[in-house]
JSON list of C-alpha atoms in Angstrom, two decimals:
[
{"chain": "A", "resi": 1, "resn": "UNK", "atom": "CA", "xyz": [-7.46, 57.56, 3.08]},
{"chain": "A", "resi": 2, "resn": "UNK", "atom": "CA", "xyz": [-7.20, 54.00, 1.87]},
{"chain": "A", "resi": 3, "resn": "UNK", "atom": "CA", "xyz": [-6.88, 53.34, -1.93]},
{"chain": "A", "resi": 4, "resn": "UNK", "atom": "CA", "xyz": [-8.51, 50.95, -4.08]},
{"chain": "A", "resi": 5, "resn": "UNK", "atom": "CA", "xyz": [-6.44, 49.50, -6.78]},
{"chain": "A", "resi": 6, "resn": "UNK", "atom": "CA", "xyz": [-9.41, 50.20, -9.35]},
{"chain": "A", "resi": 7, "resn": "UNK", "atom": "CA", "xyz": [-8.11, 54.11, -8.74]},
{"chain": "A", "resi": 8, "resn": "UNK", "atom": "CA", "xyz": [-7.07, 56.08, -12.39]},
{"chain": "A", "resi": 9, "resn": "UNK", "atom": "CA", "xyz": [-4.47, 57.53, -10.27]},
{"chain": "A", "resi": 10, "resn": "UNK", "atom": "CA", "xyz": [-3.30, 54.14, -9.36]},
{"chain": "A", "resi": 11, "resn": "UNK", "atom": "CA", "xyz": [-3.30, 52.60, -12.45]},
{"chain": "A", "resi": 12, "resn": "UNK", "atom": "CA", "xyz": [-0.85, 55.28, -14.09]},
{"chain": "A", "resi": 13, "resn": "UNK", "atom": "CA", "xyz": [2.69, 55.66, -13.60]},
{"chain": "A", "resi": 14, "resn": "UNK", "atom": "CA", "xyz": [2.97, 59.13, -11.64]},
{"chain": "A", "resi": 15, "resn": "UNK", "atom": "CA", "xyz": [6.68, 59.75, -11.01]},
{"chain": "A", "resi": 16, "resn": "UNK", "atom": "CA", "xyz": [5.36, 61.41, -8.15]},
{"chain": "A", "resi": 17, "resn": "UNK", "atom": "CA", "xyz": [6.52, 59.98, -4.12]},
{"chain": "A", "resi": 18, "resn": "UNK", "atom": "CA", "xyz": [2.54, 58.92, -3.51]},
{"chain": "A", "resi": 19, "resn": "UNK", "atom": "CA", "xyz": [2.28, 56.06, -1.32]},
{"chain": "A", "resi": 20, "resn": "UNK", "atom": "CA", "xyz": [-0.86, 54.29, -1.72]},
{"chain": "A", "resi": 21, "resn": "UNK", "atom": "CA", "xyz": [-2.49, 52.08, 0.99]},
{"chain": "A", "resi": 22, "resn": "UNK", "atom": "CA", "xyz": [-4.31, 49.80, -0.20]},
{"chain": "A", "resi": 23, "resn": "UNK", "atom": "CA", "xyz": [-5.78, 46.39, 2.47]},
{"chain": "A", "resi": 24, "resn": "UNK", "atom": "CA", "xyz": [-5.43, 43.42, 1.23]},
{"chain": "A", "resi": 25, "resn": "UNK", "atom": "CA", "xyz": [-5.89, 39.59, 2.80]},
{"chain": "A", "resi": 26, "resn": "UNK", "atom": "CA", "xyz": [-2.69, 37.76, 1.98]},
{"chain": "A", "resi": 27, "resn": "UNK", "atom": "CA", "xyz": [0.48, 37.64, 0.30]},
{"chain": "A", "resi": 28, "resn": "UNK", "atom": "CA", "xyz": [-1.08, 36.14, -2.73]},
{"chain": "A", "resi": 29, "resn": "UNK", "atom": "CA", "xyz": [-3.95, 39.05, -3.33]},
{"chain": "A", "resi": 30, "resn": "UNK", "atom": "CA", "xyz": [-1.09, 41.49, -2.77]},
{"chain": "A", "resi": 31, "resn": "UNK", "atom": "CA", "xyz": [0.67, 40.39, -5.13]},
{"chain": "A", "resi": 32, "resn": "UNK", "atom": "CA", "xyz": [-2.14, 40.01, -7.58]},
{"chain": "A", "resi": 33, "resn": "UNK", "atom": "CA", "xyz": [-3.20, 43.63, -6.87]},
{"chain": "A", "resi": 34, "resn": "UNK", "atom": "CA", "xyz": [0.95, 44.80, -7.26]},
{"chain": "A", "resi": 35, "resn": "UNK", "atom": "CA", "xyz": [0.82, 43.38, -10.90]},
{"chain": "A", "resi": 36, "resn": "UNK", "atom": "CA", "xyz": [-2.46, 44.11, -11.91]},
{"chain": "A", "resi": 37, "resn": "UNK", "atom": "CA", "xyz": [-1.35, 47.24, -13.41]},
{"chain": "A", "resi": 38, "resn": "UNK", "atom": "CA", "xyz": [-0.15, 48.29, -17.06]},
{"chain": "A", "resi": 39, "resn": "UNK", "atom": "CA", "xyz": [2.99, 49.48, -16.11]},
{"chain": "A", "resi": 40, "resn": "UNK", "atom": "CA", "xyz": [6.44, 47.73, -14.78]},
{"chain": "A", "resi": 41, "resn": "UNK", "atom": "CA", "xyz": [9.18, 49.39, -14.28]},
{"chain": "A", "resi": 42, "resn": "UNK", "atom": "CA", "xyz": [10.09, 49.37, -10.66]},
{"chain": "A", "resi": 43, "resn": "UNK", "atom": "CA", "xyz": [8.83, 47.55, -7.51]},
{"chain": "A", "resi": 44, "resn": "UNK", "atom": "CA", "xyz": [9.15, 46.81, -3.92]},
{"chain": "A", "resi": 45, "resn": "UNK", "atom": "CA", "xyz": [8.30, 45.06, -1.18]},
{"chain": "A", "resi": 46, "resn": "UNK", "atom": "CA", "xyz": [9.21, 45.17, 2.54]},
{"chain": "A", "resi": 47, "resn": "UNK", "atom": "CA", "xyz": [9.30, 42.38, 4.55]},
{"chain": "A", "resi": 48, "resn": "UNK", "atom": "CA", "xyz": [10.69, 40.39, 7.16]},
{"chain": "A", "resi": 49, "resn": "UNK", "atom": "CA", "xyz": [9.48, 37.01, 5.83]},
{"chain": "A", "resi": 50, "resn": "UNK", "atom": "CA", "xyz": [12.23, 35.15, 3.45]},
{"chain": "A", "resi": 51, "resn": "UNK", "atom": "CA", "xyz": [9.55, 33.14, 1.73]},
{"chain": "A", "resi": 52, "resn": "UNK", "atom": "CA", "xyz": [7.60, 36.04, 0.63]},
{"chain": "A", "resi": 53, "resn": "UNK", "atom": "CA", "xyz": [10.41, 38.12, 0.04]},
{"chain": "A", "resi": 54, "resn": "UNK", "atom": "CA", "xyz": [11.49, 34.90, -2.69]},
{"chain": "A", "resi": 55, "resn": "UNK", "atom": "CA", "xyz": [8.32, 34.59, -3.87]},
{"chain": "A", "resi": 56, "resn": "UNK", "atom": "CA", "xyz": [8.10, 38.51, -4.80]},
{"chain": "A", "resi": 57, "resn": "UNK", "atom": "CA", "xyz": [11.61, 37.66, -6.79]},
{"chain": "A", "resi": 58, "resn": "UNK", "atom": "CA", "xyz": [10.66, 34.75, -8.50]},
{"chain": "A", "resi": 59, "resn": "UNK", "atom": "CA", "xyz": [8.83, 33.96, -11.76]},
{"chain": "A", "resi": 60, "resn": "UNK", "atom": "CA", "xyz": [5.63, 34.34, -10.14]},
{"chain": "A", "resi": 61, "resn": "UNK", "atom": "CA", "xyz": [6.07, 37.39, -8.48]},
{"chain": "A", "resi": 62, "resn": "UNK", "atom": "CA", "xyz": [6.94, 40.88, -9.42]},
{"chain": "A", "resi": 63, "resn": "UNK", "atom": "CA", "xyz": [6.05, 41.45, -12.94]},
{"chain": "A", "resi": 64, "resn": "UNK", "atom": "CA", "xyz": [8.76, 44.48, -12.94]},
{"chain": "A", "resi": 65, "resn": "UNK", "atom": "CA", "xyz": [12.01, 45.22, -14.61]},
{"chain": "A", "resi": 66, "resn": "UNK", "atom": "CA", "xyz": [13.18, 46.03, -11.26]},
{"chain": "A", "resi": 67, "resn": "UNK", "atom": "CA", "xyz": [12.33, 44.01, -8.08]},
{"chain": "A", "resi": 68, "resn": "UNK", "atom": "CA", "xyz": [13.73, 45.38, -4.57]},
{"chain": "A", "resi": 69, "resn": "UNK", "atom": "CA", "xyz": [13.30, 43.78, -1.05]},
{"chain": "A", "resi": 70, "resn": "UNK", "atom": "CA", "xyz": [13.92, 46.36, 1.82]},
{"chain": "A", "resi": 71, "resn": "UNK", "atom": "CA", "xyz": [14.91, 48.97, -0.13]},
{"chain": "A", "resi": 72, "resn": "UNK", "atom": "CA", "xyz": [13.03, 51.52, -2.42]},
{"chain": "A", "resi": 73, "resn": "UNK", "atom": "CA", "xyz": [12.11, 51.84, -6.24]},
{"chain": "A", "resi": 74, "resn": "UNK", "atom": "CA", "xyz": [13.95, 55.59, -6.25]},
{"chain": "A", "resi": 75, "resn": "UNK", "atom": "CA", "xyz": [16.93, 55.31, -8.65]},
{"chain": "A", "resi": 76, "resn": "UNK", "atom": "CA", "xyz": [18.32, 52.17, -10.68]},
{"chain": "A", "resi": 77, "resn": "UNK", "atom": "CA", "xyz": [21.84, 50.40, -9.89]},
{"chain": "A", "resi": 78, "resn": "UNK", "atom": "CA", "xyz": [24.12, 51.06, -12.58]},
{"chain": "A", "resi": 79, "resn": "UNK", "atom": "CA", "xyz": [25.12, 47.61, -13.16]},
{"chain": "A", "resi": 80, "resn": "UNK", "atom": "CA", "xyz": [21.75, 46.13, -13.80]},
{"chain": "A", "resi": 81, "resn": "UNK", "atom": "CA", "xyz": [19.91, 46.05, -16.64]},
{"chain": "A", "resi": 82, "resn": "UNK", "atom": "CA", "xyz": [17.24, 49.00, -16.91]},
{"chain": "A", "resi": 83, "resn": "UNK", "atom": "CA", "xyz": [14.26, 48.73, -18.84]},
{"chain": "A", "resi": 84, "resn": "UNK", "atom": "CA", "xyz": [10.72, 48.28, -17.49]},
{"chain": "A", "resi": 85, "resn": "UNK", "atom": "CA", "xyz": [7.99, 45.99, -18.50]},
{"chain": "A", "resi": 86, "resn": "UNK", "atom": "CA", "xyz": [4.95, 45.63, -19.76]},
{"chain": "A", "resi": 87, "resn": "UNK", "atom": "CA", "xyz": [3.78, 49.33, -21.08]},
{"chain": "A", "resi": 88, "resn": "UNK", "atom": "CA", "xyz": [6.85, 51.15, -19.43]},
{"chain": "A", "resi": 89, "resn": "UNK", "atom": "CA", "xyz": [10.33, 51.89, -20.47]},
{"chain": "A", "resi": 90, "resn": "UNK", "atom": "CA", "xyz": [11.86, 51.56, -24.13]},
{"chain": "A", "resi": 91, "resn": "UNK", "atom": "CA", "xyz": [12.88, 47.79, -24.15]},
{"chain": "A", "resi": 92, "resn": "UNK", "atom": "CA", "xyz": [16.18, 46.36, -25.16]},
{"chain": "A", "resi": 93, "resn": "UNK", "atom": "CA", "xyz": [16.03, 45.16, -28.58]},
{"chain": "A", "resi": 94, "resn": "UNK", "atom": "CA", "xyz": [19.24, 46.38, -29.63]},
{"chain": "A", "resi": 95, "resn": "UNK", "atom": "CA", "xyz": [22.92, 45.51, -29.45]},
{"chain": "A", "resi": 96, "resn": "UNK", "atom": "CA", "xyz": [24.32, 42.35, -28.43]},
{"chain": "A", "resi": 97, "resn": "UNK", "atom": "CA", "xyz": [21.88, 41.50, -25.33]},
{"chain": "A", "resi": 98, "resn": "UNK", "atom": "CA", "xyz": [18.78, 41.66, -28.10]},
{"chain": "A", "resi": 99, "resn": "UNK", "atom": "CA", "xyz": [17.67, 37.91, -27.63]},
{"chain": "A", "resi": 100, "resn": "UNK", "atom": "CA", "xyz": [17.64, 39.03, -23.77]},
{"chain": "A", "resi": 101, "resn": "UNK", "atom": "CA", "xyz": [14.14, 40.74, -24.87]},
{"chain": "A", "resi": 102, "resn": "UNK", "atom": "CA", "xyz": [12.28, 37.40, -25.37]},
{"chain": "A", "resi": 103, "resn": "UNK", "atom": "CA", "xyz": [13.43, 36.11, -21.82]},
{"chain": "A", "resi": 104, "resn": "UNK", "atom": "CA", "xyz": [11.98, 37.25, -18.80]},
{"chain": "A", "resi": 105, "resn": "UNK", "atom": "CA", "xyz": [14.51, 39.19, -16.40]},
{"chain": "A", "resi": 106, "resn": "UNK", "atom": "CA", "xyz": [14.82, 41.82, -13.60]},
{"chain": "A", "resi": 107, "resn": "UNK", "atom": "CA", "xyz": [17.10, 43.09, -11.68]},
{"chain": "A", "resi": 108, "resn": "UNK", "atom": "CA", "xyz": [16.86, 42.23, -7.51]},
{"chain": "A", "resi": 109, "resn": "UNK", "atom": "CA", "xyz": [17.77, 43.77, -4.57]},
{"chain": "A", "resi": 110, "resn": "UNK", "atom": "CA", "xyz": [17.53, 42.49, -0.89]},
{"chain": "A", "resi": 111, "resn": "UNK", "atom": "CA", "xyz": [18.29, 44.88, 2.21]},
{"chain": "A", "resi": 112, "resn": "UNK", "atom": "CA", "xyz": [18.55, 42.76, 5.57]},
{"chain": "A", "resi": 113, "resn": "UNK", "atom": "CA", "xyz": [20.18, 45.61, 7.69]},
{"chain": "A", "resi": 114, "resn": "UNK", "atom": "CA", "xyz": [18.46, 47.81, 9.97]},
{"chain": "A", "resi": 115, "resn": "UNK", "atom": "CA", "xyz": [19.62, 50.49, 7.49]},
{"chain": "A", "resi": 116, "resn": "UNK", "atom": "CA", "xyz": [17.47, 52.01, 4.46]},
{"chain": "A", "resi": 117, "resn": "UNK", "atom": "CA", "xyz": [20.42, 52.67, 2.11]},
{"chain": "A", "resi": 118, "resn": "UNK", "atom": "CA", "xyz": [20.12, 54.86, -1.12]},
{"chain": "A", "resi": 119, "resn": "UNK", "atom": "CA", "xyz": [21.05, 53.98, -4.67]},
{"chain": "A", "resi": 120, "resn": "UNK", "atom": "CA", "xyz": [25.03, 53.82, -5.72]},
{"chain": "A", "resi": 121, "resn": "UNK", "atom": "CA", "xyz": [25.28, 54.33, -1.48]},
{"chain": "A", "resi": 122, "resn": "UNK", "atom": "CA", "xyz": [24.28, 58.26, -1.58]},
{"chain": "A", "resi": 123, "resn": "UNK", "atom": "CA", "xyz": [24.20, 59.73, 2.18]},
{"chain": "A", "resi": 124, "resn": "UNK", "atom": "CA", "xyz": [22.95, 62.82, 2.87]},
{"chain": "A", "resi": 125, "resn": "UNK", "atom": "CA", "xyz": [24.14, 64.13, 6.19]},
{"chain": "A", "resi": 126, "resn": "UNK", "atom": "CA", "xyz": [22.16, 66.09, 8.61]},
{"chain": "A", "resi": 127, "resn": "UNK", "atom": "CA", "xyz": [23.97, 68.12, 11.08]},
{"chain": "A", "resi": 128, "resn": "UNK", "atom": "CA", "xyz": [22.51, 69.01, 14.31]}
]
């Protein structure tokens, strides 16, 4: 079943593993349809093409607090900053990094191996 990004389900934040497939034309509507959404905590994107994979990470692309290339939105690197965007997550107004709030920042991610690792490099092994 192909989604529509107009979907309730799709515009709330789940915390559930739903993958939603939703068409669209190009890189630009993707990313249009990606942000149009009140939440932004964590993103993704895989890809084999550098530009789009910079545009996702730059100021015009993923509205998130977290932005990943090649790698997926389960878990947060410990030495990033952690907060979402938007109507997710608590903020950081407090404590030293407080004028960090009126700038906009997220931590990025890029996987070029042939290898999907896991956050803080958890392997779970499968014995035959």
């Amino acid at each position: 079943v192909l989604g529509r990004n107009e979907w309730d389900i799709v515009q709330e934040e789940t915390f559930a593993p739903i993958l939603y497939l939703i068409p669209y034309r190009d890189f630009d509507e993707a990313l249009a349809l990606h942000n149009d959404v009140p939440q932004g905590l964590s993103s993704a994107m895989f890809t084999t093409n550098l530009h789009h994979a910079e545009a996702f990470l730059s100021a015009r692309g993923s509205d998130c607090g977290i932005a990943n290339i090649n790698i997926g939105t389960s878990g947060a690197e410990i030495g990033g900053a952690f907060g979402g965007e938007k109507e997710t997550g608590g903020g950081r107004e407090s404590g030293s990094d407080a004028w960090k709030q009126y700038m906009r920042r997220q931590t990025n991610t890029i996987n070029w191996s042939h290898d999907l690792p896991l956050a803080q490099g958890i392997k779970f092994e499968i014995n035959d």
